[in-house]
Amino acid sequence: MKDKVSIIIPCYNYGEFLTETLASLIHQSHENWEAIVIDDGSTDNTESIILPLLKKDSRIVFFKQINKGVSAARNLGLQYVSGDFVQFLDADDLLSPEKLSLQLDYFRQNPSVDICYTDNHYFQNGQPDVWFPDQEMEGKKWMPHFFGKGVEAIQALIRNNIAVSSSPLIRNNIIQKSNGFPEEVAHTEDWQFWFDCVFNGACIHYFSHPDAFSLIRVHKKSVSQDMQIMRYGELNLRNWVGKKIEESSFSKEEKKRLMEENENRKLALFKYIMYHGPLLDPSHLMKMAKLWDWPTVISFYFKALNFRRKTINKQHAKNRRHHTVQCQQPGVERNN
């Protein structure tokens, strides 16, 4: 049977969710798959949960490593894939029953496509039937709908990450051309992986179908959502993207256009972090200097202080305007 899908599941202390995650695979209408579960040094009951499942379904295999992080776990999983396509899935998330089947149909109809990504929905742990388009659960759609490759794909990725890791289905042959997931990067590793695939020739298509999606669980154990750390990661990513653009085979004009957009977004992010970050934390300033340079950091440090001073003064003035002052009328004694 053709079109075998290798599903890579990194797991770190998510044993309590693993049974439900694997059940979403067992219920797939497309049955030719293998699930490669990588225990990334878990200290919970992950192994005791997975062992009985291995006996029930031979399509599930299990490997262990010392704790190295999600990228290292995914890269280890890539060493064992035997499928024509690869699906990444976090150990607490789910796939819709028709996701693999519908995406494989799309690939058959579009043989030039290498990465096909779908919608994803977020749900609060314990409420699997209530979905949101965004992690903050505010009803804001963030996912761009993109079709293309080359310069246009790089430009789309510069503007925004296109998908969470469980959304795409990917041809294994394009993954073999990539460098895998960057193990030294935190929080933007999937974004950098999509960039790497495109720099290696991948064609990306968004695939819209109401029955093809992934479900992202939001809970206390979710990967840290510290926005400050994520912003550091994005600055680092944009430095990497700039180097990759310079090394690419794009024309001089194309490189200039991509570099300008990447640098503009990098500067805007740098400014935002400086204006809203922890200015009194020396470690914060050290990180910013490593991602940019000390003269720029110092310059923006004083600009940020001035910005905050003006913001505080405006807020104080606003509070004074809205504060009701009760004055005692002349000749009238106050009753205590």
mmCIF file of C-alpha atoms in Angstrom:
data_model
loop_
_atom_site.group_PDB
_atom_site.id
_atom_site.type_symbol
_atom_site.label_atom_id
_atom_site.label_comp_id
_atom_site.label_asym_id
_atom_site.label_seq_id
_atom_site.Cartn_x
_atom_site.Cartn_y
_atom_site.Cartn_z
ATOM 1 C CA MET A 1 0.000 0.000 0.000
ATOM 2 C CA LYS A 2 1.419 3.374 -1.004
ATOM 3 C CA ASP A 3 1.455 6.671 0.832
ATOM 4 C CA LYS A 4 2.730 5.521 4.172
ATOM 5 C CA VAL A 5 2.777 8.297 6.793
ATOM 6 C CA SER A 6 5.375 8.437 9.551
ATOM 7 C CA ILE A 7 4.067 10.329 12.577
ATOM 8 C CA ILE A 8 6.745 11.628 14.950
ATOM 9 C CA ILE A 9 5.592 12.249 18.519
ATOM 10 C CA PRO A 10 8.076 13.813 20.974
ATOM 11 C CA CYS A 11 6.963 13.277 24.553
ATOM 12 C CA TYR A 12 8.283 14.887 27.717
ATOM 13 C CA ASN A 13 6.178 14.234 30.826
ATOM 14 C CA TYR A 14 2.952 14.094 28.795
ATOM 15 C CA GLY A 15 2.079 10.500 29.653
ATOM 16 C CA GLU A 16 -1.382 11.509 30.845
ATOM 17 C CA PHE A 17 -2.289 12.718 27.339
ATOM 18 C CA LEU A 18 -0.540 10.042 25.269
ATOM 19 C CA THR A 19 -3.395 7.519 25.171
ATOM 20 C CA GLU A 20 -5.808 10.100 23.767
ATOM 21 C CA THR A 21 -3.241 11.356 21.249
ATOM 22 C CA LEU A 22 -2.546 7.847 19.927
ATOM 23 C CA ALA A 23 -6.283 7.122 19.826
ATOM 24 C CA SER A 24 -6.642 9.999 17.351
ATOM 25 C CA LEU A 25 -4.227 8.096 15.095
ATOM 26 C CA ILE A 26 -5.929 4.744 15.514
ATOM 27 C CA HIS A 27 -9.161 6.421 14.400
ATOM 28 C CA GLN A 28 -7.609 7.773 11.196
ATOM 29 C CA SER A 29 -9.453 6.726 8.038
ATOM 30 C CA HIS A 30 -6.019 6.344 6.406
ATOM 31 C CA GLU A 31 -4.572 3.255 8.073
ATOM 32 C CA ASN A 32 -1.091 3.023 6.551
ATOM 33 C CA TRP A 33 0.890 4.904 9.168
ATOM 34 C CA GLU A 34 3.543 4.395 11.806
ATOM 35 C CA ALA A 35 3.760 6.349 15.051
ATOM 36 C CA ILE A 36 7.301 6.973 16.292
ATOM 37 C CA VAL A 37 7.087 8.031 19.940
ATOM 38 C CA ILE A 38 10.255 9.607 21.342
ATOM 39 C CA ASP A 39 10.449 9.773 25.139
ATOM 40 C CA ASP A 40 12.617 12.843 25.750
ATOM 41 C CA GLY A 41 13.828 11.859 29.220
ATOM 42 C CA SER A 42 10.407 11.893 30.885
ATOM 43 C CA THR A 43 10.183 11.508 34.668
ATOM 44 C CA ASP A 44 6.458 10.716 34.738
ATOM 45 C CA ASN A 45 4.616 7.512 33.742
ATOM 46 C CA THR A 46 5.142 7.912 29.978
ATOM 47 C CA GLU A 47 6.838 4.517 29.569
ATOM 48 C CA SER A 48 4.257 2.585 31.594
ATOM 49 C CA ILE A 49 1.505 4.229 29.529
ATOM 50 C CA ILE A 50 3.075 3.449 26.154
ATOM 51 C CA LEU A 51 4.181 -0.181 26.715
ATOM 52 C CA PRO A 52 0.654 -1.715 26.722
ATOM 53 C CA LEU A 53 -0.210 0.338 23.621
ATOM 54 C CA LEU A 54 2.776 -1.118 21.767
ATOM 55 C CA LYS A 55 1.358 -4.607 22.277
ATOM 56 C CA LYS A 56 -2.049 -3.576 20.991
ATOM 57 C CA ASP A 57 -0.876 -1.881 17.772
ATOM 58 C CA SER A 58 2.319 -2.845 15.941
ATOM 59 C CA ARG A 59 2.263 0.465 14.065
ATOM 60 C CA ILE A 60 3.422 2.225 17.240
ATOM 61 C CA VAL A 61 7.147 2.154 18.070
ATOM 62 C CA PHE A 62 8.935 3.654 21.055
ATOM 63 C CA PHE A 63 12.406 5.113 21.620
ATOM 64 C CA LYS A 64 14.001 6.849 24.590
ATOM 65 C CA GLN A 65 16.676 9.504 24.921
ATOM 66 C CA ILE A 66 18.036 11.664 27.721
ATOM 67 C CA ASN A 67 16.288 15.009 27.894
ATOM 68 C CA LYS A 68 17.542 17.117 24.961
ATOM 69 C CA GLY A 69 14.467 19.092 23.958
ATOM 70 C CA VAL A 70 11.697 18.792 21.402
ATOM 71 C CA SER A 71 13.897 19.483 18.346
ATOM 72 C CA ALA A 72 16.363 16.739 19.258
ATOM 73 C CA ALA A 73 13.449 14.350 19.849
ATOM 74 C CA ARG A 74 11.959 15.127 16.430
ATOM 75 C CA ASN A 75 15.348 14.734 14.762
ATOM 76 C CA LEU A 76 15.791 11.337 16.413
ATOM 77 C CA GLY A 77 12.367 10.349 15.129
ATOM 78 C CA LEU A 78 13.372 11.386 11.594
ATOM 79 C CA GLN A 79 16.142 8.768 11.707
ATOM 80 C CA TYR A 80 13.533 6.001 11.936
ATOM 81 C CA VAL A 81 10.908 7.095 9.398
ATOM 82 C CA SER A 82 10.000 4.649 6.647
ATOM 83 C CA GLY A 83 7.032 6.565 5.240
ATOM 84 C CA ASP A 84 6.559 8.607 2.091
ATOM 85 C CA PHE A 85 5.182 11.476 4.176
ATOM 86 C CA VAL A 86 5.916 12.829 7.644
ATOM 87 C CA GLN A 87 3.475 14.240 10.193
ATOM 88 C CA PHE A 88 4.738 15.905 13.385
ATOM 89 C CA LEU A 89 2.445 15.671 16.405
ATOM 90 C CA ASP A 90 2.998 16.822 19.979
ATOM 91 C CA ALA A 91 2.115 14.242 22.618
ATOM 92 C CA ASP A 92 -0.830 16.263 23.970
ATOM 93 C CA ASP A 93 -2.438 17.186 20.632
ATOM 94 C CA LEU A 94 -4.868 15.447 18.272
ATOM 95 C CA LEU A 95 -5.563 14.941 14.570
ATOM 96 C CA SER A 96 -9.019 14.915 12.995
ATOM 97 C CA PRO A 97 -9.988 11.428 11.704
ATOM 98 C CA GLU A 98 -9.850 12.471 8.027
ATOM 99 C CA LYS A 99 -6.755 14.682 8.174
ATOM 100 C CA LEU A 100 -4.201 12.273 6.719
ATOM 101 C CA SER A 101 -6.553 10.854 4.090
ATOM 102 C CA LEU A 102 -7.684 14.254 2.799
ATOM 103 C CA GLN A 103 -4.153 15.679 2.693
ATOM 104 C CA LEU A 104 -2.869 12.629 0.815
ATOM 105 C CA ASP A 105 -5.650 13.113 -1.735
ATOM 106 C CA TYR A 106 -4.508 16.719 -2.125
ATOM 107 C CA PHE A 107 -0.928 15.588 -2.724
ATOM 108 C CA ARG A 108 -2.090 13.162 -5.428
ATOM 109 C CA GLN A 109 -3.925 15.982 -7.160
ATOM 110 C CA ASN A 110 -0.989 18.386 -6.728
ATOM 111 C CA PRO A 111 2.248 16.416 -7.284
ATOM 112 C CA SER A 112 4.430 19.558 -7.224
ATOM 113 C CA VAL A 113 3.456 20.344 -3.610
ATOM 114 C CA ASP A 114 5.901 19.328 -0.857
ATOM 115 C CA ILE A 115 4.230 20.746 2.261
ATOM 116 C CA CYS A 116 0.448 20.782 2.651
ATOM 117 C CA TYR A 117 -0.836 22.502 5.790
ATOM 118 C CA THR A 118 -4.320 22.673 7.262
ATOM 119 C CA ASP A 119 -6.213 24.673 9.836
ATOM 120 C CA ASN A 120 -5.646 24.020 13.507
ATOM 121 C CA HIS A 121 -7.943 24.675 16.432
ATOM 122 C CA TYR A 122 -7.104 25.295 20.089
ATOM 123 C CA PHE A 123 -9.075 23.834 22.975
ATOM 124 C CA GLN A 124 -8.882 24.147 26.736
ATOM 125 C CA ASN A 125 -7.869 20.919 28.433
ATOM 126 C CA GLY A 126 -11.067 19.178 29.538
ATOM 127 C CA GLN A 127 -13.188 20.965 26.899
ATOM 128 C CA PRO A 128 -12.280 19.178 23.635
ATOM 129 C CA ASP A 129 -15.454 20.240 21.831
ATOM 130 C CA VAL A 130 -14.970 24.003 22.283
ATOM 131 C CA TRP A 131 -12.493 25.284 19.677
ATOM 132 C CA PHE A 132 -10.750 28.597 19.067
ATOM 133 C CA PRO A 133 -8.566 29.759 16.150
ATOM 134 C CA ASP A 134 -5.948 31.216 18.506
ATOM 135 C CA GLN A 135 -4.056 30.087 21.572
ATOM 136 C CA GLU A 136 -5.270 33.067 23.597
ATOM 137 C CA MET A 137 -8.828 31.894 22.879
ATOM 138 C CA GLU A 138 -9.935 35.346 21.808
ATOM 139 C CA GLY A 139 -11.365 34.244 18.456
ATOM 140 C CA LYS A 140 -8.587 35.864 16.388
ATOM 141 C CA LYS A 141 -7.524 34.051 13.230
ATOM 142 C CA TRP A 142 -3.760 34.214 12.675
ATOM 143 C CA MET A 143 -2.901 31.549 10.094
ATOM 144 C CA PRO A 144 -2.024 32.895 6.612
ATOM 145 C CA HIS A 145 -3.304 31.007 3.580
ATOM 146 C CA PHE A 146 -0.296 30.670 1.300
ATOM 147 C CA PHE A 147 0.448 28.892 -1.986
ATOM 148 C CA GLY A 148 3.917 29.016 -3.523
ATOM 149 C CA LYS A 149 7.654 28.500 -3.250
ATOM 150 C CA GLY A 150 10.957 30.335 -3.603
ATOM 151 C CA VAL A 151 11.090 34.084 -3.015
ATOM 152 C CA GLU A 152 7.336 34.363 -2.437
ATOM 153 C CA ALA A 153 7.397 31.606 0.197
ATOM 154 C CA ILE A 154 10.373 33.154 1.998
ATOM 155 C CA GLN A 155 8.619 36.519 1.968
ATOM 156 C CA ALA A 156 5.456 34.958 3.424
ATOM 157 C CA LEU A 157 7.486 33.318 6.199
ATOM 158 C CA ILE A 158 9.300 36.579 6.943
ATOM 159 C CA ARG A 159 5.925 38.173 7.551
ATOM 160 C CA ASN A 160 4.590 35.415 9.774
ATOM 161 C CA ASN A 161 4.974 31.794 10.760
ATOM 162 C CA ILE A 162 2.545 29.858 8.599
ATOM 163 C CA ALA A 163 1.582 26.933 10.814
ATOM 164 C CA VAL A 164 2.005 25.027 14.059
ATOM 165 C CA SER A 165 4.070 21.848 13.848
ATOM 166 C CA SER A 166 1.064 19.488 13.686
ATOM 167 C CA SER A 167 -0.676 21.281 10.821
ATOM 168 C CA PRO A 168 1.492 20.257 7.805
ATOM 169 C CA LEU A 169 1.908 16.909 6.125
ATOM 170 C CA ILE A 170 5.318 16.840 4.407
ATOM 171 C CA ARG A 171 6.910 14.756 1.695
ATOM 172 C CA ASN A 172 9.773 12.805 3.211
ATOM 173 C CA ASN A 173 12.064 13.575 0.268
ATOM 174 C CA ILE A 174 11.977 17.331 0.988
ATOM 175 C CA ILE A 175 12.737 16.654 4.661
ATOM 176 C CA GLN A 176 15.783 14.646 3.609
ATOM 177 C CA LYS A 177 17.087 17.772 1.873
ATOM 178 C CA SER A 178 16.646 19.894 5.002
ATOM 179 C CA ASN A 179 18.863 20.197 8.062
ATOM 180 C CA GLY A 180 16.151 18.999 10.429
ATOM 181 C CA PHE A 181 15.019 20.976 13.458
ATOM 182 C CA PRO A 182 17.543 23.399 15.009
ATOM 183 C CA GLU A 183 18.400 21.934 18.401
ATOM 184 C CA GLU A 184 19.968 25.129 19.749
ATOM 185 C CA VAL A 185 16.761 27.140 19.177
ATOM 186 C CA ALA A 186 13.775 27.461 21.512
ATOM 187 C CA HIS A 187 10.180 28.427 20.621
ATOM 188 C CA THR A 188 10.812 29.224 16.921
ATOM 189 C CA GLU A 189 12.183 25.837 15.876
ATOM 190 C CA ASP A 190 9.198 24.938 13.686
ATOM 191 C CA TRP A 191 9.258 28.359 11.979
ATOM 192 C CA GLN A 192 12.964 27.925 11.182
ATOM 193 C CA PHE A 193 12.287 24.395 9.903
ATOM 194 C CA TRP A 194 9.708 25.706 7.393
ATOM 195 C CA PHE A 195 12.253 28.318 6.260
ATOM 196 C CA ASP A 196 14.888 25.613 5.838
ATOM 197 C CA CYS A 197 12.556 23.460 3.744
ATOM 198 C CA VAL A 198 11.735 26.407 1.458
ATOM 199 C CA PHE A 199 15.413 27.357 1.070
ATOM 200 C CA ASN A 200 15.840 23.748 -0.081
ATOM 201 C CA GLY A 201 13.140 24.087 -2.738
ATOM 202 C CA ALA A 202 9.897 23.161 -0.977
ATOM 203 C CA CYS A 203 6.559 24.219 -2.460
ATOM 204 C CA ILE A 204 3.947 25.001 0.221
ATOM 205 C CA HIS A 205 0.160 24.942 -0.119
ATOM 206 C CA TYR A 206 -2.541 25.737 2.399
ATOM 207 C CA PHE A 207 -5.308 23.144 2.214
ATOM 208 C CA SER A 208 -8.775 24.157 3.357
ATOM 209 C CA HIS A 209 -11.213 21.422 4.312
ATOM 210 C CA PRO A 210 -13.583 21.368 7.298
ATOM 211 C CA ASP A 211 -12.627 17.777 8.125
ATOM 212 C CA ALA A 212 -8.836 18.226 7.944
ATOM 213 C CA PHE A 213 -7.300 19.898 10.997
ATOM 214 C CA SER A 214 -5.200 19.416 14.111
ATOM 215 C CA LEU A 215 -6.330 20.154 17.650
ATOM 216 C CA ILE A 216 -3.943 21.943 20.009
ATOM 217 C CA ARG A 217 -4.492 21.390 23.715
ATOM 218 C CA VAL A 218 -3.957 24.394 26.001
ATOM 219 C CA HIS A 219 -3.110 23.500 29.603
ATOM 220 C CA LYS A 220 -0.753 24.303 32.460
ATOM 221 C CA LYS A 221 1.870 21.882 31.139
ATOM 222 C CA SER A 222 1.916 23.458 27.680
ATOM 223 C CA VAL A 223 5.310 24.599 26.410
ATOM 224 C CA SER A 224 6.092 27.903 28.116
ATOM 225 C CA GLN A 225 4.279 30.801 26.547
ATOM 226 C CA ASP A 226 6.642 33.414 27.988
ATOM 227 C CA MET A 227 6.277 36.027 25.266
ATOM 228 C CA GLN A 228 9.585 37.643 26.157
ATOM 229 C CA ILE A 229 11.480 34.392 25.531
ATOM 230 C CA MET A 230 9.590 33.898 22.269
ATOM 231 C CA ARG A 231 10.579 37.398 21.140
ATOM 232 C CA TYR A 232 14.238 36.678 21.888
ATOM 233 C CA GLY A 233 13.841 33.567 19.756
ATOM 234 C CA GLU A 234 12.322 35.507 16.878
ATOM 235 C CA LEU A 235 15.172 38.034 16.883
ATOM 236 C CA ASN A 236 17.643 35.163 16.722
ATOM 237 C CA LEU A 237 15.621 33.583 13.916
ATOM 238 C CA ARG A 238 15.679 36.790 11.881
ATOM 239 C CA ASN A 239 19.462 36.960 12.211
ATOM 240 C CA TRP A 240 19.624 33.417 10.825
ATOM 241 C CA VAL A 241 17.202 34.245 7.999
ATOM 242 C CA GLY A 242 19.341 37.220 6.963
ATOM 243 C CA LYS A 243 22.394 34.970 6.602
ATOM 244 C CA LYS A 244 20.427 32.372 4.630
ATOM 245 C CA ILE A 245 19.149 35.035 2.229
ATOM 246 C CA GLU A 246 22.697 36.229 1.607
ATOM 247 C CA GLU A 247 23.798 32.645 0.882
ATOM 248 C CA SER A 248 20.824 31.889 -1.376
ATOM 249 C CA SER A 249 20.785 31.721 -5.165
ATOM 250 C CA PHE A 250 18.131 34.441 -5.424
ATOM 251 C CA SER A 251 18.863 37.388 -7.685
ATOM 252 C CA LYS A 252 20.435 40.563 -6.313
ATOM 253 C CA GLU A 253 17.100 42.376 -6.507
ATOM 254 C CA GLU A 254 15.253 39.526 -4.794
ATOM 255 C CA LYS A 255 17.823 39.364 -2.009
ATOM 256 C CA LYS A 256 17.551 43.112 -1.478
ATOM 257 C CA ARG A 257 13.762 42.952 -1.229
ATOM 258 C CA LEU A 258 13.810 40.036 1.219
ATOM 259 C CA MET A 259 16.599 41.537 3.330
ATOM 260 C CA GLU A 260 14.799 44.871 3.625
ATOM 261 C CA GLU A 261 11.568 43.263 4.787
ATOM 262 C CA ASN A 262 13.349 40.977 7.234
ATOM 263 C CA GLU A 263 15.424 43.849 8.659
ATOM 264 C CA ASN A 264 12.397 46.136 8.973
ATOM 265 C CA ARG A 265 10.500 43.504 10.930
ATOM 266 C CA LYS A 266 13.564 42.712 12.979
ATOM 267 C CA LEU A 267 14.017 46.387 13.903
ATOM 268 C CA ALA A 268 10.336 46.770 14.786
ATOM 269 C CA LEU A 269 10.557 43.709 17.047
ATOM 270 C CA PHE A 270 13.803 44.950 18.618
ATOM 271 C CA LYS A 271 12.199 48.318 19.347
ATOM 272 C CA TYR A 272 9.121 46.687 20.858
ATOM 273 C CA ILE A 273 11.219 44.460 23.121
ATOM 274 C CA MET A 274 13.328 47.405 24.292
ATOM 275 C CA TYR A 275 10.299 49.593 24.952
ATOM 276 C CA HIS A 276 8.318 46.905 26.783
ATOM 277 C CA GLY A 277 10.973 44.542 28.159
ATOM 278 C CA PRO A 278 12.537 44.438 31.665
ATOM 279 C CA LEU A 279 14.962 47.376 31.360
ATOM 280 C CA LEU A 280 16.259 46.985 34.907
ATOM 281 C CA ASP A 281 17.300 43.372 34.310
ATOM 282 C CA PRO A 282 21.006 43.199 33.276
ATOM 283 C CA SER A 283 20.549 39.719 31.783
ATOM 284 C CA HIS A 284 17.871 41.115 29.469
ATOM 285 C CA LEU A 285 20.230 43.809 28.194
ATOM 286 C CA MET A 286 22.997 41.233 27.733
ATOM 287 C CA LYS A 287 20.702 39.055 25.608
ATOM 288 C CA MET A 288 19.681 42.033 23.492
ATOM 289 C CA ALA A 289 23.336 43.010 22.930
ATOM 290 C CA LYS A 290 24.126 39.486 21.716
ATOM 291 C CA LEU A 291 21.207 39.657 19.300
ATOM 292 C CA TRP A 292 22.103 43.164 18.072
ATOM 293 C CA ASP A 293 24.987 45.324 19.369
ATOM 294 C CA TRP A 294 25.751 47.377 22.472
ATOM 295 C CA PRO A 295 25.621 50.869 20.868
ATOM 296 C CA THR A 296 22.112 50.192 19.520
ATOM 297 C CA VAL A 297 20.993 48.648 22.802
ATOM 298 C CA ILE A 298 22.249 51.631 24.811
ATOM 299 C CA SER A 299 20.639 54.075 22.390
ATOM 300 C CA PHE A 300 17.271 52.338 22.616
ATOM 301 C CA TYR A 301 17.666 51.922 26.371
ATOM 302 C CA PHE A 302 17.484 55.689 26.886
ATOM 303 C CA LYS A 303 14.730 56.034 24.293
ATOM 304 C CA ALA A 304 12.761 53.361 26.144
ATOM 305 C CA LEU A 305 13.236 55.144 29.477
ATOM 306 C CA ASN A 306 11.946 58.367 27.947
ATOM 307 C CA PHE A 307 9.027 56.521 26.350
ATOM 308 C CA ARG A 308 8.054 55.000 29.677
ATOM 309 C CA ARG A 309 8.394 58.339 31.484
ATOM 310 C CA LYS A 310 6.031 59.987 29.009
ATOM 311 C CA THR A 311 3.613 57.056 29.211
ATOM 312 C CA ILE A 312 3.538 57.219 33.013
ATOM 313 C CA ASN A 313 3.008 61.006 32.962
ATOM 314 C CA LYS A 314 0.140 60.656 30.505
ATOM 315 C CA GLN A 315 -1.458 57.990 32.666
ATOM 316 C CA HIS A 316 -1.108 60.153 35.778
ATOM 317 C CA ALA A 317 -2.661 63.101 33.931
ATOM 318 C CA LYS A 318 -5.513 60.909 32.759
ATOM 319 C CA ASN A 319 -6.131 59.691 36.299
ATOM 320 C CA ARG A 320 -6.171 63.268 37.604
ATOM 321 C CA ARG A 321 -8.706 64.310 34.978
ATOM 322 C CA HIS A 322 -10.991 61.460 35.930
ATOM 323 C CA HIS A 323 -10.604 61.827 39.683
ATOM 324 C CA THR A 324 -13.599 63.499 41.317
ATOM 325 C CA VAL A 325 -12.566 66.028 43.973
ATOM 326 C CA GLN A 326 -15.144 66.900 46.605
ATOM 327 C CA CYS A 327 -14.641 70.404 48.046
ATOM 328 C CA GLN A 328 -16.170 71.672 51.257
ATOM 329 C CA GLN A 329 -18.383 74.702 50.723
ATOM 330 C CA PRO A 330 -17.341 77.851 52.616
ATOM 331 C CA GLY A 331 -19.084 78.285 55.925
ATOM 332 C CA VAL A 332 -20.306 74.682 56.003
ATOM 333 C CA GLU A 333 -18.879 72.500 58.680
ATOM 334 C CA ARG A 334 -18.048 68.858 57.809
ATOM 335 C CA ASN A 335 -19.956 66.324 59.853
ATOM 336 C CA ASN A 336 -17.718 63.570 61.182
#
